């Protein structure tokens, strides 16, 4: 028989290994920052262009590398951090696998210049896809400067599947923040496309949190501190009222390494039990210090999951120390989690005709529901509509599909819908009954209206009497900044400051009481690019807006609100699925009901 097994050349092996280490530009940011930290840098600069797709550059003033080390650091399994197996049980550095530089250089164009102190010249190496292009002496400061260009140039599938710049940038910022929090003793500067996003001076943990998450975060912090034989805990939680619906700021660091741990997260959630609505997530920034021999950080290639020897005790200590802090700082349960915000006095819109801050000619009296009077026997237009009704269009360009229920096969009668389980709207039809998912239906309604308003370039923003100010982190502000133009086109008019947003106008149907949550959702959905195969950026943003602004399942709707959902859904071009291709309703015919009784 012929031998068929090949020994793969090093560059191919590296490229395969790179798949695990480098998922996206953010992975490069993480690995390079960690190398600089391990090199004892006191100051690290990171510069990225085009969300890292063009270049990621990291400059540090660490110990640098010798000529020989520069030549071999891109080989696989080359590391200065461990030398034999017993070192694996006492890891104090970030890296130790000796894989990152090999992997990165296998799938990009890398240039590295490094100089040690006391040595006259720096050494510079250029590597393209594991192939050394040049290796020479050069001039530079003490430290290391590494540039990674054209990531995934030789893996087109990976390159093509990178997400939008918003999403990739958010991932990079996430990694940056993790390193920045773990190392307040290091000065860190982050440039995104030549603009300085972060400039974090050397400080302590609390100041670092404030520098990252805004001055306002200082009032939200409650300290946590506990020293035991197996674990020292030190850090902060946010007061319960600052918990978020979207996963907010949740950070565990174990021996200065950011880790993910659903188990320990549960410990914190349980410490907050009774203090926050279970649908909300507490924010925390906690440093855990344990004996390095009692953990295994080798279980995950990017080292964000670790194994503790005594997980149960750590859980218990963590929970107890957070509970103690909450008690210590007199934090008592909020009285009513389920307060219905819609019962609060609504914020006033400016009453004069000056509701059009984006300079668009609109007939504010126009009511698309008035076009066909005969419709009124099915429809009751009401206050809720005024609150929720979306963008209004001028009558000339009215293309709203009419409510022709004769067209709708099962012929909905709107007399008496009922809401089930705060989620489903059930209504009788000619041939049986229909069950509508309220959230998905409302997403469909909003999505079509957003699309339409964008196509017709007609929106009806309502100017707020006083701008509403909401605090956000710099990263969130950055997301809003890069999407400001398109959000303006939807009637969201706002000014940005470094850590807050002033909202001047919103589309007429937006519930002002929920503005903070709506913006949080909006930012979250933009940053995480909801599951998507959109035609275009504007289609995607319509989806994001509809998802962020729709009423949720779990909200009680009164009769008129239910009718509004039914009416508007069946006025849509597409009624059966939400913008994310999920069913908006199901029908059950009398014959099916009959069958159930057989
Ligand atoms: P690891 O960090 O797991 O050791 P890497 O592939 O990331 O592996 O780096 C290989 C080696 O290159 C490191 O062990 C270190 O000695 C050296 N090195 C990498 N980056 C730097 C840097 N910024 N400053 C000094 N030395 C570095
Ligand atoms: Mg490394």
XYZ file of C-alpha atoms in Angstrom, residues 82-559:
478
model
C 7.555 29.095 30.381
C 10.279 26.592 29.827
C 8.958 23.302 31.118
C 5.752 21.559 32.107
C 5.916 22.393 35.811
C 5.741 26.108 34.892
C 2.211 25.458 33.664
C 1.117 25.339 37.291
C 2.446 28.730 38.174
C 1.506 31.047 35.375
C 1.666 34.747 36.107
C 1.972 36.000 32.521
C -0.853 36.451 30.008
C 0.715 34.352 27.288
C 2.574 31.072 27.547
C 1.502 29.037 24.543
C 3.910 30.677 22.112
C 1.271 30.614 19.418
C -0.059 34.107 18.957
C 2.685 35.673 16.835
C 3.034 32.497 14.747
C -0.688 32.452 14.080
C -1.028 36.153 13.358
C 1.928 36.211 10.975
C 0.556 33.204 9.092
C -2.517 35.134 7.997
C -1.389 38.742 7.627
C 1.469 41.086 6.743
C 3.415 41.777 9.925
C 6.164 44.250 10.613
C 7.876 44.188 14.017
C 10.579 46.501 15.336
C 11.996 45.899 18.772
C 14.819 47.293 20.868
C 16.128 46.390 24.305
C 17.636 49.006 26.574
C 21.420 49.346 26.426
C 21.518 48.020 22.880
C 22.280 50.526 20.145
C 20.166 49.349 17.277
C 16.680 47.975 17.003
C 15.835 44.907 14.936
C 13.119 44.893 12.339
C 11.441 41.943 10.696
C 8.795 41.784 7.975
C 6.749 38.601 7.512
C 4.000 37.926 4.981
C 1.984 34.763 5.548
C 4.749 33.084 7.606
C 7.373 34.008 5.005
C 10.207 36.274 6.158
C 10.532 39.168 3.688
C 13.273 41.072 5.487
C 15.160 40.952 8.756
C 17.523 43.822 9.449
C 18.803 46.391 11.917
C 16.795 49.514 12.357
C 16.386 52.579 14.531
C 13.735 52.826 17.237
C 13.013 53.565 20.887
C 13.274 50.906 23.575
C 10.235 48.688 23.313
C 8.317 46.962 20.589
C 6.227 48.233 17.712
C 4.194 45.744 15.771
C 1.954 46.391 12.770
C -0.483 43.815 11.472
C -1.820 44.624 8.025
C -4.306 42.931 5.726
C -5.522 40.368 8.204
C -6.840 37.176 6.557
C -5.384 38.267 3.204
C -4.792 34.598 2.381
C -8.080 33.291 3.822
C -10.704 35.051 1.715
C -13.558 33.164 3.362
C -12.598 34.615 6.743
C -12.012 38.064 5.368
C -15.326 38.151 3.555
C -17.191 37.039 6.627
C -15.905 39.805 8.819
C -18.787 41.855 10.138
C -19.400 45.528 9.603
C -16.912 48.011 11.033
C -19.359 48.786 13.847
C -19.354 45.223 14.992
C -15.636 44.599 14.582
C -14.790 47.848 16.333
C -17.044 46.940 19.225
C -15.240 43.620 19.621
C -11.910 45.422 19.665
C -13.088 47.894 22.245
C -14.358 45.005 24.350
C -10.896 43.435 24.363
C -9.247 46.782 24.990
C -11.495 47.475 27.976
C -10.752 44.072 29.486
C -7.012 44.659 29.347
C -7.405 48.259 30.486
C -9.381 47.219 33.571
C -6.967 44.448 34.447
C -4.035 46.888 34.287
C -4.817 50.364 35.592
C -1.089 50.719 36.295
C -0.439 50.909 32.541
C -1.125 54.003 30.469
C -3.208 53.099 27.427
C -4.071 55.135 24.362
C -6.432 53.976 21.649
C -6.676 55.660 18.257
C -9.448 54.670 15.919
C -8.978 55.969 12.367
C -6.712 58.752 13.643
C -9.118 59.959 16.303
C -8.218 59.383 19.923
C -10.928 57.274 21.540
C -9.296 56.531 24.861
C -6.414 58.098 26.683
C -6.190 56.348 30.020
C -3.588 57.652 32.445
C -1.882 55.439 34.997
C -4.372 55.164 37.846
C -6.091 52.859 40.282
C -8.936 50.461 39.568
C -11.717 52.854 40.505
C -10.367 55.707 38.408
C -9.818 53.350 35.516
C -13.486 52.307 35.666
C -14.510 55.948 35.680
C -12.183 56.763 32.789
C -13.681 53.956 30.770
C -17.340 54.210 31.678
C -17.800 57.873 32.333
C -17.657 60.250 35.293
C -21.210 59.354 36.213
C -20.186 55.783 36.920
C -18.389 56.989 40.031
C -21.708 57.493 41.863
C -22.899 54.075 40.844
C -20.044 52.141 42.398
C -20.182 50.192 45.608
C -16.895 48.673 46.806
C -16.529 44.968 47.469
C -13.617 43.577 49.434
C -13.001 40.261 51.149
C -9.880 38.387 52.103
C -10.003 34.701 52.807
C -7.493 31.905 52.702
C -8.441 30.673 49.297
C -9.636 33.863 47.678
C -9.220 37.615 47.861
C -11.991 39.631 46.264
C -11.595 43.264 45.519
C -13.533 45.582 43.246
C -16.891 47.185 42.695
C -20.488 46.527 41.835
C -22.971 49.006 40.442
C -25.852 49.874 42.729
C -28.880 47.745 41.820
C -30.771 50.588 40.179
C -28.097 50.788 37.493
C -28.632 47.237 36.334
C -29.328 46.885 32.648
C -31.602 44.796 30.548
C -28.875 44.220 28.034
C -25.832 42.577 29.548
C -24.079 45.522 31.010
C -20.638 45.802 32.418
C -19.720 42.430 33.832
C -16.082 41.756 34.544
C -14.285 39.082 36.467
C -10.521 39.141 36.570
C -8.659 36.240 38.057
C -5.050 37.114 38.855
C -5.349 40.089 36.468
C -6.740 38.011 33.632
C -10.234 38.662 32.318
C -12.324 35.513 32.486
C -15.837 34.454 31.565
C -17.663 32.355 34.097
C -21.395 31.710 33.928
C -21.065 29.933 37.260
C -19.567 32.895 39.095
C -21.926 35.237 37.281
C -24.690 33.223 38.866
C -23.165 33.881 42.273
C -23.467 37.622 41.679
C -26.991 37.357 40.322
C -28.014 35.460 43.384
C -26.468 38.105 45.647
C -28.675 40.679 43.905
C -31.754 38.508 44.238
C -34.696 40.505 45.494
C -32.960 43.764 44.670
C -33.400 43.804 40.935
C -35.914 42.554 38.443
C -34.669 39.109 37.364
C -34.750 40.269 33.750
C -32.028 42.822 34.533
C -28.316 42.162 34.818
C -26.163 43.605 37.581
C -22.900 45.293 36.616
C -19.714 44.302 38.388
C -15.961 44.762 38.205
C -14.345 42.181 40.416
C -10.742 41.155 40.873
C -10.241 37.700 42.263
C -6.872 36.688 43.521
C -6.165 33.008 43.988
C -3.099 30.798 44.209
C -2.029 30.251 40.554
C -1.551 26.575 41.388
C -5.259 26.272 42.178
C -6.449 27.197 38.704
C -6.064 25.757 35.241
C -6.020 28.440 32.559
C -5.163 25.998 29.854
C -8.678 24.810 29.049
C -9.499 27.442 26.449
C -7.280 28.479 23.519
C -7.930 32.170 24.044
C -7.720 31.669 27.780
C -10.959 33.313 28.790
C -12.260 30.285 30.636
C -10.445 28.828 33.558
C -10.979 25.974 35.944
C -10.878 26.507 39.690
C -9.846 23.801 42.086
C -12.483 24.782 44.612
C -15.260 26.313 42.598
C -17.961 25.906 45.227
C -16.135 27.815 47.923
C -15.284 30.571 45.486
C -18.947 30.829 44.549
C -19.977 31.065 48.177
C -17.354 33.641 49.140
C -18.158 35.781 46.144
C -21.871 35.721 46.784
C -21.431 36.491 50.457
C -19.055 39.393 49.868
C -21.323 41.032 47.293
C -24.331 40.571 49.568
C -22.414 42.058 52.447
C -21.496 45.134 50.405
C -25.065 45.621 49.290
C -26.191 45.459 52.920
C -23.341 47.608 54.152
C -24.253 50.401 51.785
C -27.864 50.303 52.820
C -29.225 49.149 49.584
C -32.794 48.099 50.086
C -35.065 46.375 47.611
C -36.802 48.547 45.064
C -40.504 48.381 45.746
C -42.089 47.548 42.472
C -40.239 45.924 39.616
C -43.297 45.676 37.472
C -44.324 49.267 37.562
C -45.934 49.919 34.215
C -43.949 52.794 32.768
C -46.751 53.672 30.379
C -48.808 54.823 33.370
C -46.332 57.549 34.164
C -47.105 61.045 33.019
C -45.859 61.234 29.477
C -43.199 63.696 28.575
C -44.546 66.686 26.688
C -43.837 67.244 23.064
C -43.364 70.785 21.970
C -46.781 71.831 20.892
C -45.978 74.370 18.205
C -45.710 73.381 14.573
C -41.978 73.353 14.798
C -41.791 69.632 15.035
C -39.718 69.190 11.975
C -36.090 69.514 12.882
C -34.739 67.752 9.835
C -36.388 70.209 7.487
C -38.929 68.002 5.837
C -42.242 69.095 4.484
C -44.960 67.089 6.137
C -48.616 67.305 6.683
C -48.909 66.528 10.352
C -52.684 66.331 10.166
C -52.527 63.559 7.694
C -53.752 60.326 9.136
C -53.221 57.283 6.989
C -56.109 55.588 8.707
C -58.567 58.194 7.471
C -58.170 57.397 3.823
C -60.879 54.828 3.750
C -63.773 55.695 6.019
C -65.404 52.331 5.577
C -62.471 50.893 7.402
C -63.656 52.473 10.579
C -66.091 49.762 11.207
C -63.105 47.539 11.788
C -60.750 50.003 13.320
C -60.787 52.211 16.298
C -58.133 54.823 16.118
C -57.241 56.155 19.469
C -54.836 57.750 21.809
C -52.584 54.783 21.744
C -52.200 55.227 18.052
C -51.079 58.779 18.582
C -48.493 57.527 20.982
C -47.370 54.561 18.984
C -48.320 55.356 15.455
C -45.247 55.537 13.427
C -44.051 57.986 10.888
C -46.703 59.839 9.033
C -46.476 60.356 5.327
C -47.762 63.203 3.252
C -50.992 62.362 1.487
C -49.525 62.765 -1.976
C -47.104 60.005 -1.391
C -49.418 57.822 0.554
C -48.847 54.294 -0.475
C -49.951 52.641 2.683
C -51.672 49.504 1.754
C -55.280 49.834 2.665
C -56.960 47.718 5.252
C -58.850 45.528 2.962
C -59.909 42.752 5.176
C -61.827 41.150 2.358
C -58.405 40.381 0.896
C -57.317 38.760 4.040
C -58.445 35.223 3.680
C -59.683 34.565 7.150
C -61.244 37.977 7.528
C -60.334 39.276 10.917
C -63.113 40.774 12.986
C -61.710 43.247 15.347
C -64.527 43.396 17.778
C -62.958 41.631 20.654
C -59.342 40.562 20.670
C -57.950 39.270 23.918
C -54.378 39.130 25.125
C -52.940 35.882 26.427
C -49.952 35.622 28.698
C -48.972 39.248 27.940
C -47.649 37.971 24.651
C -50.315 36.779 22.263
C -53.255 38.619 20.794
C -56.075 36.262 19.967
C -58.911 37.210 17.685
C -61.858 35.501 16.042
C -61.787 35.189 12.272
C -64.375 34.078 9.763
C -62.898 30.623 9.607
C -61.623 30.183 13.128
C -59.143 32.165 15.149
C -55.830 33.855 14.823
C -53.035 34.140 17.387
C -50.573 36.977 16.943
C -47.195 37.361 18.632
C -47.339 41.010 19.702
C -43.615 41.726 19.666
C -42.952 40.207 16.268
C -46.033 41.849 14.811
C -44.957 45.233 16.068
C -41.458 44.673 14.686
C -42.976 43.998 11.283
C -45.123 47.142 11.515
C -42.220 49.349 12.504
C -39.850 47.767 10.025
C -42.107 48.506 7.071
C -42.694 52.026 8.250
C -39.034 52.686 8.700
C -38.277 51.286 5.277
C -41.004 53.386 3.813
C -39.922 56.549 5.529
C -36.423 55.978 4.331
C -37.512 55.328 0.770
C -39.747 58.362 0.704
C -37.289 60.350 2.754
C -40.155 61.559 4.899
C -40.064 61.319 8.632
C -41.900 63.136 11.322
C -39.574 63.787 14.199
C -41.123 65.390 17.237
C -38.965 67.970 18.865
C -38.688 67.487 22.618
C -39.501 70.379 24.877
C -36.197 69.897 26.661
C -33.461 67.682 25.294
C -33.234 64.432 27.205
C -29.754 63.668 28.443
C -28.563 60.097 28.858
C -25.114 58.961 29.956
C -23.308 56.401 27.888
C -19.819 54.967 27.790
C -17.319 56.235 25.232
C -17.638 53.022 23.264
C -21.399 53.464 23.040
C -21.031 57.099 22.046
C -18.649 55.979 19.310
C -21.308 53.608 17.967
C -23.854 56.414 17.902
C -21.349 58.748 16.278
C -20.620 56.436 13.400
C -24.336 55.863 12.807
C -25.531 59.397 13.455
C -26.378 60.227 9.860
C -28.514 57.234 9.269
C -30.266 57.549 12.643
C -31.017 61.193 11.802
C -32.760 60.001 8.703
C -35.132 58.050 10.930
C -36.054 61.084 12.953
C -33.667 60.541 15.840
C -31.996 63.878 16.317
C -29.260 64.052 18.949
C -25.967 65.692 19.873
C -23.100 63.727 21.282
C -20.665 64.651 23.965
C -17.808 62.462 25.084
C -19.890 60.545 27.608
C -23.449 61.581 27.054
C -26.108 62.077 24.478
C -28.597 64.949 24.253
C -31.689 63.805 22.449
C -33.512 66.631 20.695
C -36.166 64.860 18.674
C -37.513 61.365 18.204
C -40.103 59.863 15.851
C -43.611 60.587 17.059
C -44.424 57.032 18.071
C -41.463 56.580 20.363
C -42.366 56.339 24.004
C -40.236 58.948 25.745
C -40.347 57.126 29.063
C -38.486 54.258 27.503
C -35.927 56.338 25.697
C -33.005 55.127 27.755
C -33.902 51.515 27.177
C -34.592 52.145 23.504
C -31.169 53.701 23.025
C -29.512 50.939 25.028
C -31.190 48.386 22.799
C -30.321 50.326 19.708
C -26.648 50.493 20.612
C -26.598 46.859 21.650
C -28.245 45.744 18.439
C -25.963 47.841 16.254
C -22.895 46.568 18.052
C -23.950 42.987 17.902
C -25.408 43.012 14.433
C -28.595 41.107 14.995
C -28.765 37.906 12.956
C -28.872 39.186 9.527
C -28.776 38.672 5.825
C -29.916 42.149 4.940
C -29.901 43.580 1.470
C -28.258 46.787 2.492
C -27.106 48.881 5.381
C -30.381 50.773 5.432
C -32.344 47.558 5.511
C -30.213 46.404 8.413
C -30.736 49.610 10.310
C -34.510 49.362 9.745
C -34.360 45.924 11.301
C -32.289 47.165 14.197
C -34.644 50.076 14.790
C -37.709 47.874 14.677
C -36.159 45.411 17.086
C -35.049 48.143 19.441
C -38.307 50.053 19.514
C -40.991 47.439 19.337
C -43.227 46.706 22.272
C -42.032 43.603 24.015
C -43.657 40.334 24.783
C -44.511 40.544 28.457
C -46.214 43.921 28.195
C -49.937 44.061 28.886
C -51.840 45.756 26.116
C -55.286 47.221 26.468
C -58.013 46.557 23.958
